XYZ file of C-alpha atoms in Angstrom:
292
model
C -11.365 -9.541 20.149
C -11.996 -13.077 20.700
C -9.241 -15.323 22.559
C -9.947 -18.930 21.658
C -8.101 -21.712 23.462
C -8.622 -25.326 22.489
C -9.206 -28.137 24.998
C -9.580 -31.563 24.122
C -8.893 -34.270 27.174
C -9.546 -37.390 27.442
C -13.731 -38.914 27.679
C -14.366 -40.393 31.086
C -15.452 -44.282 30.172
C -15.246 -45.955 33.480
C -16.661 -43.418 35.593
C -20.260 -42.601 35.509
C -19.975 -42.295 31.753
C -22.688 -39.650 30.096
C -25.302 -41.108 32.015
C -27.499 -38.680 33.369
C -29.857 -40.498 35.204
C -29.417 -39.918 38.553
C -31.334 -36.477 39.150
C -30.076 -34.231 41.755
C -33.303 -32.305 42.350
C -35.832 -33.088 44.946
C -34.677 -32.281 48.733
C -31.846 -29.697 47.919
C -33.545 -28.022 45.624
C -31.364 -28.446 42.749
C -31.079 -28.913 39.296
C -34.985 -30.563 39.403
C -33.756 -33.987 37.876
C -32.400 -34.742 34.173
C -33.989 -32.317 31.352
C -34.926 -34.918 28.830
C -34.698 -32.167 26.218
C -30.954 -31.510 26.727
C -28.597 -33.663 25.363
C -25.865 -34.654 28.036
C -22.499 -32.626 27.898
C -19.297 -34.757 27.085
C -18.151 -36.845 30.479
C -14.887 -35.927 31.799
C -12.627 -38.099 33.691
C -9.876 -34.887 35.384
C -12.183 -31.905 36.187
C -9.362 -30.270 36.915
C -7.919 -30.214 33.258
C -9.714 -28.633 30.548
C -12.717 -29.821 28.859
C -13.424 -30.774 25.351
C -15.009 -27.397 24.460
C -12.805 -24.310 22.385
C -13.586 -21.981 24.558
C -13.780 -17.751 23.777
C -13.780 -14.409 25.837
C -15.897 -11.887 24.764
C -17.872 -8.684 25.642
C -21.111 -9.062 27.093
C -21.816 -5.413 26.522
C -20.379 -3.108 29.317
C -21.211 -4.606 32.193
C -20.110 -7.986 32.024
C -17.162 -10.495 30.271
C -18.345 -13.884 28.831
C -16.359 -16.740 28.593
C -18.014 -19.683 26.819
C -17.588 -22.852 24.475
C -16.798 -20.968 20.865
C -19.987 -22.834 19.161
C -23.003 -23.306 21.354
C -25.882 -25.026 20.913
C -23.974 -28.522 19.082
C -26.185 -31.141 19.104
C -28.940 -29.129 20.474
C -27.182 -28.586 23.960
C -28.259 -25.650 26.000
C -25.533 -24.298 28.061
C -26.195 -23.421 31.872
C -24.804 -20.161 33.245
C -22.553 -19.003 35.607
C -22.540 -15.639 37.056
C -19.725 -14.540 38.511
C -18.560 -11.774 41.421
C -15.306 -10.178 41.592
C -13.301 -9.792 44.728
C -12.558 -6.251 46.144
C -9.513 -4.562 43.314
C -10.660 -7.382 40.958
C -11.788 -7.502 37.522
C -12.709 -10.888 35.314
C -9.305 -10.245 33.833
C -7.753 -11.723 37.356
C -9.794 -15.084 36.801
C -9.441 -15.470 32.837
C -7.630 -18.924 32.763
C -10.137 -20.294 35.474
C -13.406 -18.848 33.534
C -12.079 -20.150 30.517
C -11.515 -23.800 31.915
C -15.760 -23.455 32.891
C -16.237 -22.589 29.636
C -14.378 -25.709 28.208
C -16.787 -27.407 30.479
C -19.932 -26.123 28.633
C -20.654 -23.343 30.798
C -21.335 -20.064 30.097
C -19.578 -17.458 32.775
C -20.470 -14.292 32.664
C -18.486 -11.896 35.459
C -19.633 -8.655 36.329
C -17.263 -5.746 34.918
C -16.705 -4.175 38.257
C -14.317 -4.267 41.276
C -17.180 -3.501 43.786
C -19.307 -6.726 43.213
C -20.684 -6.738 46.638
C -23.879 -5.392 45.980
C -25.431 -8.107 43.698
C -26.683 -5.619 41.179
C -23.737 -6.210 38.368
C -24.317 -9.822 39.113
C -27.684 -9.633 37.707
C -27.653 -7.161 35.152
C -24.862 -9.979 33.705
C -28.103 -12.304 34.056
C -30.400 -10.474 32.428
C -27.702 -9.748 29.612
C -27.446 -13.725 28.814
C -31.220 -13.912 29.176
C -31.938 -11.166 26.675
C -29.108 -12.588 24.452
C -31.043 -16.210 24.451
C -34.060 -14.513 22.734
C -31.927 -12.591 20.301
C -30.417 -13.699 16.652
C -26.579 -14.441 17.204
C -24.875 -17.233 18.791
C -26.833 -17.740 21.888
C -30.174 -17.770 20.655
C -31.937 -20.626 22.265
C -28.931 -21.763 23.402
C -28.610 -20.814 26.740
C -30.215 -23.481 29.418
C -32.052 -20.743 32.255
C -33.412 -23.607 33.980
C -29.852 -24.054 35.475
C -28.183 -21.018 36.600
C -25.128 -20.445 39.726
C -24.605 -17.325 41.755
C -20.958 -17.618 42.392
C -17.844 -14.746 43.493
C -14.880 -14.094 45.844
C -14.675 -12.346 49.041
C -16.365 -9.404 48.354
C -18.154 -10.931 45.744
C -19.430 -13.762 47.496
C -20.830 -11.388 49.707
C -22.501 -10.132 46.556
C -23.366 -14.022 45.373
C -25.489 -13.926 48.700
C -27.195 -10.618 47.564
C -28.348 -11.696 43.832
C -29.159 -15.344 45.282
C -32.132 -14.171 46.668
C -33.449 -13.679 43.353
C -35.094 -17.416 42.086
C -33.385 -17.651 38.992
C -30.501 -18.769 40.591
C -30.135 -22.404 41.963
C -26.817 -23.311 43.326
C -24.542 -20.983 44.736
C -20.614 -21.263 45.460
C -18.583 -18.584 47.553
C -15.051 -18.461 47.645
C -13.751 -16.864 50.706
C -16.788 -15.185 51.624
C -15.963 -11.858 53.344
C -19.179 -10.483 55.312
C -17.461 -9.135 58.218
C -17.778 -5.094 56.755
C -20.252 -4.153 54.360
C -17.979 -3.735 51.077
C -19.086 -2.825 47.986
C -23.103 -2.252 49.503
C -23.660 -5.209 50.837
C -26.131 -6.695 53.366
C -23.404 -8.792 55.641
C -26.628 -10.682 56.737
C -27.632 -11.074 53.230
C -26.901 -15.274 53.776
C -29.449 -15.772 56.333
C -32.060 -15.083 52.984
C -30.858 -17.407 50.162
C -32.862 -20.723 48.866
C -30.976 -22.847 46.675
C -28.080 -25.164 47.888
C -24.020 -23.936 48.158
C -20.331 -24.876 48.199
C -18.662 -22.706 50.308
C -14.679 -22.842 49.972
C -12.086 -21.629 52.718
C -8.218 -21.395 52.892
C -6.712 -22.587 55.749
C -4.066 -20.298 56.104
C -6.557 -16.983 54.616
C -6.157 -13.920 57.443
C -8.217 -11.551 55.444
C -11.307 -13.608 55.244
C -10.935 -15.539 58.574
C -12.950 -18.665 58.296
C -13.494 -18.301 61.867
C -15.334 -14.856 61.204
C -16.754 -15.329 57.841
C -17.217 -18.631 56.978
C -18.052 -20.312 59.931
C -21.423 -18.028 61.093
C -22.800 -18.488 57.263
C -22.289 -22.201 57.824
C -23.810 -22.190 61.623
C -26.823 -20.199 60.239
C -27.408 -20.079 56.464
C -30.889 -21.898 55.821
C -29.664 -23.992 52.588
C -27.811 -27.111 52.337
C -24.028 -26.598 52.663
C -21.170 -28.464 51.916
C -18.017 -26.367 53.152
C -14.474 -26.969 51.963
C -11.177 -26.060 53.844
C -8.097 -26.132 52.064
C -5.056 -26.151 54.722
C -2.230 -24.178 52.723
C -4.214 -21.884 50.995
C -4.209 -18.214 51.689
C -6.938 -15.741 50.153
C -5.214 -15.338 46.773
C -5.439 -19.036 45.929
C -8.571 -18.369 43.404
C -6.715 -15.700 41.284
C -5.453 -16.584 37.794
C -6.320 -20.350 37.295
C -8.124 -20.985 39.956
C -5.687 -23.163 42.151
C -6.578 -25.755 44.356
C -9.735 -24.639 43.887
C -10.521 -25.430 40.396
C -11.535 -29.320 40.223
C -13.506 -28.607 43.101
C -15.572 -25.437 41.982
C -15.805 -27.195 37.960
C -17.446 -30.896 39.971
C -19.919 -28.842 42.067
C -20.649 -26.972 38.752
C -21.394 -30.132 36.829
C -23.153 -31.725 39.419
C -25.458 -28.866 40.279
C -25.986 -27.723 36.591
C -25.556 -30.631 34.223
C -26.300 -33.555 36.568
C -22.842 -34.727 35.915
C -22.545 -37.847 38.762
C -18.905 -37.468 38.828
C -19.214 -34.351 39.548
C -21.549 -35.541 42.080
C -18.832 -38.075 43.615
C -16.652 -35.140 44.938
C -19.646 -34.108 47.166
C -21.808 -37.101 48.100
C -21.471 -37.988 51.775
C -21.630 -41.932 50.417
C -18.951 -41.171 48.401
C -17.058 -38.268 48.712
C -13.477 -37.564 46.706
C -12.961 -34.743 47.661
C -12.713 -36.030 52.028
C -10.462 -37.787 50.935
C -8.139 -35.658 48.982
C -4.756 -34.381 50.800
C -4.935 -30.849 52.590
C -8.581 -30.887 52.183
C -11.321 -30.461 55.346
C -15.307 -31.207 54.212
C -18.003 -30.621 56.362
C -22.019 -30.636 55.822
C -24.191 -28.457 57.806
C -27.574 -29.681 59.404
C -29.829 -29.235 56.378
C -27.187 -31.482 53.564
C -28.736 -35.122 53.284
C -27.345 -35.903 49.693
């Protein structure tokens, strides 16, 4: 059964507007610049409210959940992807509100039906499900922008983002609370010293089941990508769950950035001009190989 939620916020005029022109390809290996064959998505001024897209949760067969704008493909958009990994005891049910706030955005998630995400393999078989559905007749056909495509999951599954990262299709990557300190759910806890495309990682300050100190900090020390890492003080490692928390403007600019060449999005993250160093409770740091 479909659940439909409509989300209509304000049009960002002052900000960057729907210009597009500023690619964000080249060094970090990116989004490859502005697909002239794409229209632009709608700009939004508060990526932390919902965008202008009814969004729906559906099956993606049985082995993922998609959340996604309710018609795709409106003025001839393609719609980037976002695959998602669950935490250890999680299921896409414990991130619905957040998945369906990406989807108002545009994107379509699709999170692996399975509570042990940490090998990677759900990950992609949630992939390959969006790819095959992009070449048959419903309502993704053609719709459904591979050229820009995120690796992204919690703890356990961001162990498991590290593990399907290595495959090229992806090319941006965000962990939340990365746990690689004991191989859950089959996965390589070295897996991060093999990945290619560019991440934001996110921490919480106050998290004693994923130290930062233990798993954060040695992926950002030694991961061979451009990294922009995030610390949020308060936050403890079930600030994700349900809506996203804190977490949620962040995660939806890096998204729009890295997969619709959104430059607001961009703004959080620049080191020229970054929004989110300056926001309260908040910690940013770039590793040696970030020169955006």
């Amino acid at each position: 059964m479909l659940i439909i939620v409509g989300t209509i916020t304000a049009l960002l005029s002052a900000c960057g507007g729907t210009d597009s022109s500023s690619g964000t390809g080249g060094m970090m290996g990116g989004t490859g610049g502005v697909d002239t064959n794409n229209p632009s998505f709608p700009a939004v001024a508060d990526l932390e409210g919902d965008g202008p897209f009814p969004a729906v949760e559906e099956a993606g067969g049985s082995t993922c959940t998609i959340f996604r704008p309710e018609t795709l493909g409106e003025e001839g958009r393609k719609h980037p992807v976002i695959v998602w990994g669950n935490g250890t005891f999680n299921t896409p049910d414990s991130y619905t509100a957040l998945h369906m706030h990406f989807a108002s955005h545009g994107f379509i998630v699709a999170a692996a039906n399975t509570t042990d995400s940490g090998s990677g393999m759900e990950m992609l078989a949630c992939l390959d499900y969006v790819t095959e559905q992009n070449t048959t007749p419903g309502p993704f056909q053609d719709h459904v922008d591979l050229d820009h495509v995120a690796a992204a999951g919690y703890s356990q599954g961001g162990c498991g983002t590290f593990m399907a990262g290595r495959d090229p299709r992806f090319n941006a990557l965000a962990t939340v609370s990365p746990f690689i300190i004991l191989s859950l759910g089959g996965c390589d806890v070295n897996v991060w010293q093999d990945q290619s495309a560019p991440m934001f990682m996110i921490s919480g300050g106050a998290d004693v089941v994923a130290t930062p100190s233990t798993n954060q900090q040695p992926i950002f020390d030694g991961a061979p990508i451009p990294i922009v890492w995030g610390t949020y003080a308060p936050a403890d490692h079930l600030q994700v769950l349900g809506d996203g928390g804190a977490y949620r403007g962040p995660l939806t600019a890096w998204f729009r950035w890295r997969l619709m060449d959104d430059p607001n999005g961009a703004s959080w993250f620049k080191k020229s001009d970054c929004s989110l160093c300056s926001t309260p409770d908040w910690t940013v740091q770039y590793n040696d190989m970030w020169t955006e």
